XYZ file of C-alpha atoms in Angstrom:
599
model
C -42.568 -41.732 6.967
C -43.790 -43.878 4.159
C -41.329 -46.598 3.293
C -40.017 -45.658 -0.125
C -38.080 -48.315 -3.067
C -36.102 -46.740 -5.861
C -35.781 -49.121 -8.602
C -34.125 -49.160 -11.501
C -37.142 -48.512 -13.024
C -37.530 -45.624 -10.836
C -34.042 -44.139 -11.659
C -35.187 -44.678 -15.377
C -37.921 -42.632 -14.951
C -35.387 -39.925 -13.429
C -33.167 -39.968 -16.003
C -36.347 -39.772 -18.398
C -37.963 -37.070 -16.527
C -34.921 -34.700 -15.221
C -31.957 -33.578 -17.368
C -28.853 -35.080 -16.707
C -27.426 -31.375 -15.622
C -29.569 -31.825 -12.416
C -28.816 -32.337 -8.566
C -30.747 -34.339 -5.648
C -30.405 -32.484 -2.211
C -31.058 -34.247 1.010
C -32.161 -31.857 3.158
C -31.196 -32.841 6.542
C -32.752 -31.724 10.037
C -29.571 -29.565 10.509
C -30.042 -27.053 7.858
C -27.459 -28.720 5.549
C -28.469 -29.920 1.906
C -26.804 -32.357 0.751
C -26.685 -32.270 -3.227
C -25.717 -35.694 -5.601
C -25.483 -35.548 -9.223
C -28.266 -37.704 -10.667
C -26.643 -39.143 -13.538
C -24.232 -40.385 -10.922
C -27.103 -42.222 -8.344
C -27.040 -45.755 -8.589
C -30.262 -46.441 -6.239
C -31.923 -45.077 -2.965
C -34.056 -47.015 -0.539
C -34.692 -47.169 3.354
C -34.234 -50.034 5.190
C -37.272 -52.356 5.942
C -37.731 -50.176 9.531
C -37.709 -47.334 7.700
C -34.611 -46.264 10.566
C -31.917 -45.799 7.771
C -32.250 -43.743 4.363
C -29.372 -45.862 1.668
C -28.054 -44.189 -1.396
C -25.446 -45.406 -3.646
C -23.767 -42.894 -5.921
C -20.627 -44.379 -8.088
C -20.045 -47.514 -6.492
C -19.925 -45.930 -2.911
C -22.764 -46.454 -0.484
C -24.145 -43.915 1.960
C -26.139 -44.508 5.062
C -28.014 -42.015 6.942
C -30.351 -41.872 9.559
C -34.209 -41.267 8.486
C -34.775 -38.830 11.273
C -31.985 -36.872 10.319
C -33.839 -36.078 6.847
C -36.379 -33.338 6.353
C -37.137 -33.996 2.654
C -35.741 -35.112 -0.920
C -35.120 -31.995 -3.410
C -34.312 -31.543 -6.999
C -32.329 -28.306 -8.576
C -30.273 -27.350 -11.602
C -26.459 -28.701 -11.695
C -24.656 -25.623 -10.084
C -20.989 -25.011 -9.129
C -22.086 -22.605 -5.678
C -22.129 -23.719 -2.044
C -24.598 -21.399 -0.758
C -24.283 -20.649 3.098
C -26.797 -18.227 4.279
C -26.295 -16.730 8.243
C -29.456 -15.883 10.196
C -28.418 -14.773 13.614
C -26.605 -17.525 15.625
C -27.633 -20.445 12.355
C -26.431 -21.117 9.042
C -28.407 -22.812 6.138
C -26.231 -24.579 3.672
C -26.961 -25.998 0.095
C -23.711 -27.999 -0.800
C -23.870 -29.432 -4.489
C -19.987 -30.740 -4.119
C -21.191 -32.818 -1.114
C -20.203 -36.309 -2.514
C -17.184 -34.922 -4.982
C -14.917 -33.875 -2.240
C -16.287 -31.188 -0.474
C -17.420 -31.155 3.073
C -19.052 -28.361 5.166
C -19.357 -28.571 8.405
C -21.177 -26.061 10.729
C -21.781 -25.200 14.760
C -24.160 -22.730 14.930
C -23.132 -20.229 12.621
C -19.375 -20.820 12.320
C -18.742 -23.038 9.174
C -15.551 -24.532 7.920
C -15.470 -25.691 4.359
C -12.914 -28.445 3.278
C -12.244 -28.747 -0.347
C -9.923 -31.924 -0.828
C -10.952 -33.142 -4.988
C -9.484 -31.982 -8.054
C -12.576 -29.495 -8.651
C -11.038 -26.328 -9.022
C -13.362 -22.630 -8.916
C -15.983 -23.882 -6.275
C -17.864 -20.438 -5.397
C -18.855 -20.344 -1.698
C -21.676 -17.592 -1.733
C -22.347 -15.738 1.786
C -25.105 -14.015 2.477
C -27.029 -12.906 5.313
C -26.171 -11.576 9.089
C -24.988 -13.579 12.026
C -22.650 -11.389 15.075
C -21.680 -14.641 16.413
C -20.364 -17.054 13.441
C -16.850 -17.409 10.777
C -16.408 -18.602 7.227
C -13.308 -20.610 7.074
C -12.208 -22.386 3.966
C -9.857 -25.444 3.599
C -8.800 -26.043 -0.223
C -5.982 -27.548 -2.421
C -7.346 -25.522 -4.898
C -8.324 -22.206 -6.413
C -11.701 -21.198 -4.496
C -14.285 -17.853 -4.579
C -16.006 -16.484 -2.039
C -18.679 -14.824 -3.233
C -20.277 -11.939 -0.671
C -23.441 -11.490 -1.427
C -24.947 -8.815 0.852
C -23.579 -10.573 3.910
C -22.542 -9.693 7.982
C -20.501 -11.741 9.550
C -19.036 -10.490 12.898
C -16.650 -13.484 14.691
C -16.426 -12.432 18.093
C -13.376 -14.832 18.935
C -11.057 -14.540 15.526
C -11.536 -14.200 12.057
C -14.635 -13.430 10.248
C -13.287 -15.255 7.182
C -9.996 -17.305 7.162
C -8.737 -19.129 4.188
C -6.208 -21.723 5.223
C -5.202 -23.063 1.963
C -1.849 -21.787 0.019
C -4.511 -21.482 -3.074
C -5.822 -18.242 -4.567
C -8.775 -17.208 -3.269
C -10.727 -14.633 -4.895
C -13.265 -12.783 -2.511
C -15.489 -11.558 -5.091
C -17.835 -8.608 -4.223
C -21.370 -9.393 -5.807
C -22.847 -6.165 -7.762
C -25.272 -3.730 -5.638
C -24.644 -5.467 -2.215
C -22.522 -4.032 0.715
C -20.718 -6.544 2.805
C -19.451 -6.641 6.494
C -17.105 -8.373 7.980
C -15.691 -7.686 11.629
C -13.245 -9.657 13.678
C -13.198 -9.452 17.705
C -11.013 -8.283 19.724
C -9.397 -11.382 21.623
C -9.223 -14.452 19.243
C -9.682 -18.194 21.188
C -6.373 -20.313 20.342
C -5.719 -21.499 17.315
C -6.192 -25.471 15.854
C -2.694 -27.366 15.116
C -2.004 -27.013 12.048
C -0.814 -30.483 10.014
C 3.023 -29.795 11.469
C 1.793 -29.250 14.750
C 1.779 -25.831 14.839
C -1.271 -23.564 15.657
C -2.768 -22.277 12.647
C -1.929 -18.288 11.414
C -5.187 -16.102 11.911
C -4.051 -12.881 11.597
C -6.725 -10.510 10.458
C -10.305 -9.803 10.388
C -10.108 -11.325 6.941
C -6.945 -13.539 6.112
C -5.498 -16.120 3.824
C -2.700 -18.185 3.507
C -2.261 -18.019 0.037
C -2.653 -15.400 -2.467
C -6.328 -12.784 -2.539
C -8.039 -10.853 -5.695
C -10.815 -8.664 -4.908
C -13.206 -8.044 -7.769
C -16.418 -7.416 -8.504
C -18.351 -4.531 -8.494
C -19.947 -4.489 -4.758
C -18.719 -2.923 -1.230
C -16.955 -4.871 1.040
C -16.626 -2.921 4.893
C -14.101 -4.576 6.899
C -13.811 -3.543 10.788
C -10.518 -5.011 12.515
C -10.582 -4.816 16.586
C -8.550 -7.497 17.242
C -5.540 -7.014 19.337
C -2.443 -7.050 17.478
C -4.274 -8.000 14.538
C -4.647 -6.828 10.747
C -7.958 -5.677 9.051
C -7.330 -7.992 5.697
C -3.665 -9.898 5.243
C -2.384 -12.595 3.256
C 0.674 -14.400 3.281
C 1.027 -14.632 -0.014
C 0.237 -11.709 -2.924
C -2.734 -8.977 -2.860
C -5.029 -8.492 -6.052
C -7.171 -5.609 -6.349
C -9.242 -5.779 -9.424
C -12.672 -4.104 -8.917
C -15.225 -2.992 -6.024
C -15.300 -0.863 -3.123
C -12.869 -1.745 -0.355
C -12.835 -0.122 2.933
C -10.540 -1.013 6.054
C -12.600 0.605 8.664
C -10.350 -0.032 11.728
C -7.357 -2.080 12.400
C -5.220 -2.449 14.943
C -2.334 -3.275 13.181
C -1.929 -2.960 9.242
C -5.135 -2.021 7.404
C -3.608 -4.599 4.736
C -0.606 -6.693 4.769
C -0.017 -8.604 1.800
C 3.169 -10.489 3.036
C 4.542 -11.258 -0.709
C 3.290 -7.938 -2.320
C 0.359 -6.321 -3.697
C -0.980 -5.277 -7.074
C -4.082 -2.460 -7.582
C -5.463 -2.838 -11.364
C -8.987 -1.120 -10.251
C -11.378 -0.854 -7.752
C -11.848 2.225 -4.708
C -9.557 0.824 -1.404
C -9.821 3.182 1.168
C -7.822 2.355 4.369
C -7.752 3.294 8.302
C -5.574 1.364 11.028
C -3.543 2.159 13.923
C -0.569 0.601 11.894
C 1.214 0.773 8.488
C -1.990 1.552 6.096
C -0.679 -0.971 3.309
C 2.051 -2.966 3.861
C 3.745 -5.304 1.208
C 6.179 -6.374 3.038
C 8.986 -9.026 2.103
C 7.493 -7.957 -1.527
C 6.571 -5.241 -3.396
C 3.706 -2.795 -4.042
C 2.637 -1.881 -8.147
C 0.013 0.556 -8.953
C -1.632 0.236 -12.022
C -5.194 1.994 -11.860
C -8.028 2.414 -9.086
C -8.465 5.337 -6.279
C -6.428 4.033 -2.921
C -6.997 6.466 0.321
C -5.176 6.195 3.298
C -5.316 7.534 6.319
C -2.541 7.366 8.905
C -2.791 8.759 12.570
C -0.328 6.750 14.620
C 3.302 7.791 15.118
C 6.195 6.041 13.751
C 4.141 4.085 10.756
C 3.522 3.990 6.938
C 0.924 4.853 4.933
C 2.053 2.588 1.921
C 5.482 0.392 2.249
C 7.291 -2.249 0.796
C 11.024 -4.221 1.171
C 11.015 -4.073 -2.646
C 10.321 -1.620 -5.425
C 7.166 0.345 -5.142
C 5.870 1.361 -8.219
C 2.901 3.847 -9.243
C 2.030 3.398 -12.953
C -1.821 5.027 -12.817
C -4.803 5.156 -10.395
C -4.691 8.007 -7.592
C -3.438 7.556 -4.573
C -4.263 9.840 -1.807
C -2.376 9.476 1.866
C -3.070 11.502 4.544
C -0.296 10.781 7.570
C -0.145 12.763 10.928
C 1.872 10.664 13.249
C 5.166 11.548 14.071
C 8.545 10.376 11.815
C 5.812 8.193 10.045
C 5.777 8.151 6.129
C 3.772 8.437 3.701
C 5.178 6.044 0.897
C 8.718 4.068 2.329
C 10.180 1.240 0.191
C 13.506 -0.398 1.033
C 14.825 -0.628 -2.360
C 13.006 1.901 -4.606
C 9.938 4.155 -5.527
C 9.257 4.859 -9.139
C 5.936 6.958 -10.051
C 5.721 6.692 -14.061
C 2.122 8.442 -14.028
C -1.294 8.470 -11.893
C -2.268 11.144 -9.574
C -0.455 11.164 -5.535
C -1.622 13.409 -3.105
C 0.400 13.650 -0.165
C -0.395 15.221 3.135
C 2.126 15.076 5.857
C 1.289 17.049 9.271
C 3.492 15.082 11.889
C 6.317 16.354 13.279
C 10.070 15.125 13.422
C 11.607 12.878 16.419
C 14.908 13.399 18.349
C 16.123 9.706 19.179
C 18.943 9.488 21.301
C 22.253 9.114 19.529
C 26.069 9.154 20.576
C 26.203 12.483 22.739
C 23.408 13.687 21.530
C 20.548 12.869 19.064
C 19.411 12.068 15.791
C 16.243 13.626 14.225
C 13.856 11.304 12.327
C 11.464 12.945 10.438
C 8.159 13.004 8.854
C 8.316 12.155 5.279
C 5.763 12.258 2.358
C 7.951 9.802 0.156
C 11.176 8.069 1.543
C 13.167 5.402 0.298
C 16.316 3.672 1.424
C 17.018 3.329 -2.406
C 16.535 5.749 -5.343
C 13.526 7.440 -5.701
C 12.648 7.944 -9.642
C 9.810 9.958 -11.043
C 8.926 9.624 -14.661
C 5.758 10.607 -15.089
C 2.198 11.762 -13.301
C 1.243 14.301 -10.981
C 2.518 14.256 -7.948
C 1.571 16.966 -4.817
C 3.019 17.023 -1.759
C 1.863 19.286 1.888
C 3.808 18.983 4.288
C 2.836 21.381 7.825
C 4.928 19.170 10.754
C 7.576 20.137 12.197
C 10.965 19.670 10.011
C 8.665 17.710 7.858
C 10.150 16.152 4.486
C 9.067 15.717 0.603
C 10.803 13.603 -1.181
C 13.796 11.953 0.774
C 16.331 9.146 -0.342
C 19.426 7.646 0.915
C 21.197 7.279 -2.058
C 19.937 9.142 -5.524
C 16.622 11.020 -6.800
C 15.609 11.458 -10.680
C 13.544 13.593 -11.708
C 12.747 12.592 -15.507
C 9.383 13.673 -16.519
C 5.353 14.438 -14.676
C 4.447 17.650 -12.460
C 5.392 17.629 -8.839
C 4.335 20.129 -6.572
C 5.585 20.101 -3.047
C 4.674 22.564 -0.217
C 6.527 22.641 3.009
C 5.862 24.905 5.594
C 7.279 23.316 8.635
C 9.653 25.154 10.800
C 13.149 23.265 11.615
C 14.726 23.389 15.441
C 18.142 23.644 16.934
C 19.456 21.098 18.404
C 21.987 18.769 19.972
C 24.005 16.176 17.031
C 25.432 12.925 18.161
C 29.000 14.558 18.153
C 27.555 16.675 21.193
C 27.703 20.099 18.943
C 24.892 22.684 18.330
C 23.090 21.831 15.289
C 19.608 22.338 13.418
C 17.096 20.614 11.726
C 14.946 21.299 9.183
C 12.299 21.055 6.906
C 12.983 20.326 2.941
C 11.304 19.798 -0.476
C 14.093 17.433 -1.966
C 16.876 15.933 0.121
C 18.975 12.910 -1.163
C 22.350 11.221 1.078
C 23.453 10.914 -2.633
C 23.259 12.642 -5.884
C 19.580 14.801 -7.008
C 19.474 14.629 -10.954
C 15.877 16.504 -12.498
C 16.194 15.854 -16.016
C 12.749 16.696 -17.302
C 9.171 17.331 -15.529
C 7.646 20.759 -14.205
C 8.449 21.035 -10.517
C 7.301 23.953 -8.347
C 8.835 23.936 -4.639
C 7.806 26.269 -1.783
C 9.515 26.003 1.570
C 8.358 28.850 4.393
C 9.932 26.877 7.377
C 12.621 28.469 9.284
C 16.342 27.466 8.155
C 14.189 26.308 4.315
C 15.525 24.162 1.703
C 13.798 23.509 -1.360
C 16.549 20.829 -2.431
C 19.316 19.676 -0.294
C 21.700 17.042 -1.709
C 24.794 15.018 0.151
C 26.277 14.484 -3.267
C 25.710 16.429 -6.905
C 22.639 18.346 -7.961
C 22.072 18.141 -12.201
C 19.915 20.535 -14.106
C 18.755 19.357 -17.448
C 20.552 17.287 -20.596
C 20.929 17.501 -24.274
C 17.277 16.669 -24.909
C 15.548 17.520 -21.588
C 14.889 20.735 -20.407
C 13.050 20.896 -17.154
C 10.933 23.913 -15.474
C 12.005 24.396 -11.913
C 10.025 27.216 -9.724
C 11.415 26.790 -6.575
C 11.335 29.308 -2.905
C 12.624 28.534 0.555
C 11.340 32.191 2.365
C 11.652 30.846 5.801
C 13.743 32.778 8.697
C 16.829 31.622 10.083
C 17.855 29.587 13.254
C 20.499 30.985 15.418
C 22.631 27.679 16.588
C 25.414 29.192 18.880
C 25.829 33.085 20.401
C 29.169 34.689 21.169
C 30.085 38.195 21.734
C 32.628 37.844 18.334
C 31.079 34.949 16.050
C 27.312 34.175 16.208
C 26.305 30.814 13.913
C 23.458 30.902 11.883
C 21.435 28.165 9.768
C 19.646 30.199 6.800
C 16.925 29.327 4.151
C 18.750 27.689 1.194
C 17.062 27.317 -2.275
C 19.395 24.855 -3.976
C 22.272 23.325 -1.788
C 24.564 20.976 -2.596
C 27.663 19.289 -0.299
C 28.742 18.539 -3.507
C 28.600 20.494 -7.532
C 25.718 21.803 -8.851
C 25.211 21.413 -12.624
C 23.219 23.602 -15.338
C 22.472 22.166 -18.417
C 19.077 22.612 -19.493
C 15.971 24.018 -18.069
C 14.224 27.033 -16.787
C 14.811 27.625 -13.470
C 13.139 30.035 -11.020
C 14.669 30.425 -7.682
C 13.639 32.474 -5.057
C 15.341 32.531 -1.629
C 15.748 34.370 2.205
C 19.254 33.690 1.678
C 21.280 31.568 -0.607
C 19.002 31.246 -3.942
C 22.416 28.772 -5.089
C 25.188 27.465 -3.038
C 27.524 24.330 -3.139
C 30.546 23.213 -1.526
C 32.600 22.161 -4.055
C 31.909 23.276 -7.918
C 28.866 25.640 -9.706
C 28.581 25.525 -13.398
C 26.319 26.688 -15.817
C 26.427 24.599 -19.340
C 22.749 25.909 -20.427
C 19.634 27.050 -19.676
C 17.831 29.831 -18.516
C 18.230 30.598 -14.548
C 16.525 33.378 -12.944
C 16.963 34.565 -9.346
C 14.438 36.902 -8.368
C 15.417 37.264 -4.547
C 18.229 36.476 -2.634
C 20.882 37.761 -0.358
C 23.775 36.111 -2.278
C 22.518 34.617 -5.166
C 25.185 32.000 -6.170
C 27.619 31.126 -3.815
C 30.550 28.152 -4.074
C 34.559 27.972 -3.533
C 34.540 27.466 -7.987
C 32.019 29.057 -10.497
C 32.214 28.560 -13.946
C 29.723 29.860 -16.642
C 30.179 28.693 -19.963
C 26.947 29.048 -21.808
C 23.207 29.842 -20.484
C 20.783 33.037 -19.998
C 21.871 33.950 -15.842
C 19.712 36.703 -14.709
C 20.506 36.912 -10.550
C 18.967 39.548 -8.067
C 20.514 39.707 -5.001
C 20.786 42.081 -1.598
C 24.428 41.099 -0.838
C 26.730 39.221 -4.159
C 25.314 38.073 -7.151
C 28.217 35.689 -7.608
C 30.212 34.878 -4.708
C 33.201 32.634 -5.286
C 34.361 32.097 -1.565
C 35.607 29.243 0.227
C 33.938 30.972 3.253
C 37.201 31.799 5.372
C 36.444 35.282 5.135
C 39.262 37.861 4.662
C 40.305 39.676 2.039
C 43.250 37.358 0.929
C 43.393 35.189 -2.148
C 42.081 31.852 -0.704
C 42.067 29.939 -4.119
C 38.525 30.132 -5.247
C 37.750 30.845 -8.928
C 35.255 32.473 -11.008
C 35.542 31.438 -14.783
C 33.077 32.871 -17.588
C 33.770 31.756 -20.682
C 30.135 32.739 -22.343
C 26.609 33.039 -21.755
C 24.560 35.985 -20.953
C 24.718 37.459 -17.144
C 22.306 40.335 -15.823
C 23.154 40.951 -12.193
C 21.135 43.252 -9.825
C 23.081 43.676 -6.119
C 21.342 46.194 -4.256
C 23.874 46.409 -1.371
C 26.987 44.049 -2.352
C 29.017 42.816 -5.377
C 27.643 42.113 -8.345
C 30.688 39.594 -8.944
C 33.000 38.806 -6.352
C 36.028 36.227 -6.085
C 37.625 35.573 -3.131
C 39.887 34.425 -5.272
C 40.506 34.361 -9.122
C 38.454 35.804 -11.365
């Protein structure tokens, strides 16, 4: 190697010659380019042996050996470090590398360490190595660019961010990325507390992620106990195509919640599909499919409210007692399009003397469940399988939902140690089911069918909102206990209610193997036009009062039954009140009207 001087007058002649918006690289012998800002060179020079290469850039000097330098390059300014992965090497063109920025590689497995104030360095991947990692170390915002890249890490992640920054993984346009994790990760490096480092994904970061751009980004999780893409912080989805492969785990797990704005996310894994949580879930536009096979998991859940503004969301879950959409606080679908399918059955777990079913359930929520908008569809085939079910209250304010259940329900043994049965339903609430508004159509063919079952008050219709309710539970009954006297039965139910049911608005269509409508407590009808076009008694509860409404009933045994159901033919304090309205009654082989009581 020629010995070489750089002068002042040779910097002069740089300055003269090259814009100031341009970058030296050294290219060293270890695939690694090294790029300086020109303006910022003060002089280069080897050493009178020509052993060391000199180079003093803002008042700092550098000192590397000759032998370690391949050649002297000149490009535009840029803000990218490219890495490029060929097999078991990586080429790297760092333009940050005196500013901060340090990237360090063995073989193919590169760690990048971002310690300046530069904020938005892009770290562009591209090419294919089965036996290398990206990790990223940065006090600030950061991209990673995936540009047609395959990176498989056969001992951990393929890329792991270990910064609490953002980091946007941005999907370059027309390229289709890989990225695959293995199935035993090597131990961890100590963190700065002493504590080995999270890596729990194919693809994971310690702060928050936003996915954009317009590309395809595969991601195959076989690591043991793993995730295919987490974060413990926040999830954005912006843009691109977005497919969880495999995972062993959760297909995503955004620890503080996730947001979908855009983009196609389609999800597989052995766990939950998408999983917010300590935070919550908000859908605001994009397609998101998941598919759930495992028992006992959830396609989409959150501790917090999970909310479905646009987009459409398809789940597909087969597992048993898993769930299809489960937040711990509440689910509210304003509009967008969900498609449910639900074909695992329910699960006896052991309880007191006897057990307590858990069940397969398109949306659950230990909260209220609130739809005001969109169009929602529901199939459910498993075994006592479940629509829509909440522990406290369901409203039903505006949007289409359609819900199928054909399930049949069991007999079985209750914690108390008595004969019971369980069954499949549309709508069931622990508290109070109020459908203000919204065209809902309900089908139930499963033996011992509800199409809504409530713990507390059922609520037809307001003032201003007059809802369109088709609903038909045609399934056969369940015989719970057999004596030569007194045999027990569990039939299909249309609308029941452990509480009052309330008619105030609306045009309802009920259709039933049994009771069409039946509470225990209080019936009223304030409004609307209610049409029972099979039953074998059509409205049944211990006080019926119609005050105002179009009542058209058809029914084998009584139309209105006003019962306490003690049987007998003394007065046991029911009541049947009509104060107006208009009442058609068809009984082909009972009462038309019939009190137990009062009438």
């Amino acid at each position: 190697m020629k010995k070489i001087i750089f002068s002042q007058f040779i910097l002069i002649f740089l300055f003269q010659s090259l814009s100031a918006q341009y970058i030296m690289y050294i290219n060293k012998n270890d695939n690694i380019a090294l790029g300086a800002k020109i303006y910022s060179i003060d002089s280069l020079y080897f050493t009178d042996n020509e052993t060391t290469f000199n180079m003093s850039l803002n008042g700092n000097n550098y000192e590397y050996n000759s032998s370690s330098i391949d050649s002297l390059s000149f490009g535009e300014e840029s803000n990218t470090v490219y890495i490029h992965y060929d097999g078991d090497e990586a080429y790297i063109t760092n333009p940050y590398a005196f500013e901060g920025v340090t990237v360090e590689k063995e073989g193919a497995y590169v760690t990048a360490s971002a310690t300046g104030e530069i904020k938005d360095i892009i770290y562009e991947l591209s090419g294919n190595t089965a036996n290398g990692m990206f990790k990223l170390y940065s006090d600030k915002r950061a991209y990673i660019n995936l540009n047609n890249v395959s990176i498989t890490n056969p001992t951990g992640p393929a890329i792991n961010s270990q910064g609490n920054k953002k980091v946007i993984i941005y999907l370059n346009d027309n390229t289709t990325n890989q990225l695959k994790d293995g199935e035993n990760y090597s131990t961890a490096p100590l963190d700065g507390e002493g504590e080995e480092e999270d890596q729990k994904a194919a693809v994971f970061c310690e702060g928050s992620i936003v996915i954009d751009g317009t590309g395809t980004l595969n991601i195959t999780g076989v690591g043991d106990g793993k995730n295919g893409l987490a974060t413990d912080d926040d999830l954005e989805v912006d843009n691109g195509t977005l497919t969880i492969i495999s995972a062993e785990k959760d297909g995503i797990h955004a620890k503080d919640g996730a947001y979908f704005f855009g983009g196609n996310v389609t999800v597989n894994s052995d766990g939950d599909g998408l999983d917010g949580d300590e935070g919550f879930i908000e859908i605001n536009g994009g397609e998101l499919t998941i598919n759930s096979t495992s028992d006992d998991v959830k396609a989409m859940k959150c501790d917090s409210l999970l909310t479905i503004n646009d987009g459409i969301v398809t789940l597909s879950v087969a597992g048993e007692q898993s769930k299809g959409i489960k937040s711990d606080t509440k689910v509210l679908i304003n509009g967008g399009t969900v498609n449910i399918n639900t074909s695992g059955a329910a699960v006896l777990e052991a309880s007191g003397s006897g057990y307590d079913p858990s069940y397969c359930t398109a949306i659950s929520c230990d909260g209220d469940i609130d739809i005001t908008g969109g169009n929602v569809t529901i199939k459910s085939t498993g075994v006592a399988g479940k629509g829509l079910s909440s522990d406290t209250d369901i409203n039903i304010e505006g949007g289409t939902l359609n819900i199928t259940t054909t399930g049949n329900g069991q007999k079985y043994t209750n914690e108390n140690g008595e004969a019971d049965s369980y069954k499949s339903a549309c709508i069931t609430s622990n508290g109070d089911v109020n459908i203000l508004a919204g065209n809902i159509t309900l089908s139930n063919s499963g033996s011992a069918s509800r199409s809504i079952t409530t713990d507390g008050d059922l609520v037809f219709g307001d003032s201003e909102n007059s809802p369109v309710l088709n609903a038909t539970a045609s399934g056969s009954s369940i015989q719970i206990s057999s004596s030569w006297n007194n045999s027990e039965y569990d039939e299909s139910k249309t609308l029941k209610s452990d509480g009052s049911i309330t008619f105030y608005n609306g045009t309802i269509t009920l259709s039933s193997n049994d009771d069409a409508i039946k509470a225990d407590n209080n019936i009223t009808f304030e409004g609307g036009n209610i049409t029972v076009t099979k039953s074998v008694e059509a409205v049944e509860a211990p006080y019926i009062t119609v005050n105002n409404g179009n009542i058209d009933l058809t029914s084998s045994d009584d139309g209105f039954n006003a019962t306490k159901g003690n049987g007998g033919e003394s007065n046991d304090g029911s009541l049947l009140k009509i104060t107006g309205g208009t009442i058609v009654v068809n009984s082909s082989n009972g009462d038309p009207i019939d009190s137990n009581g009062n009438l």
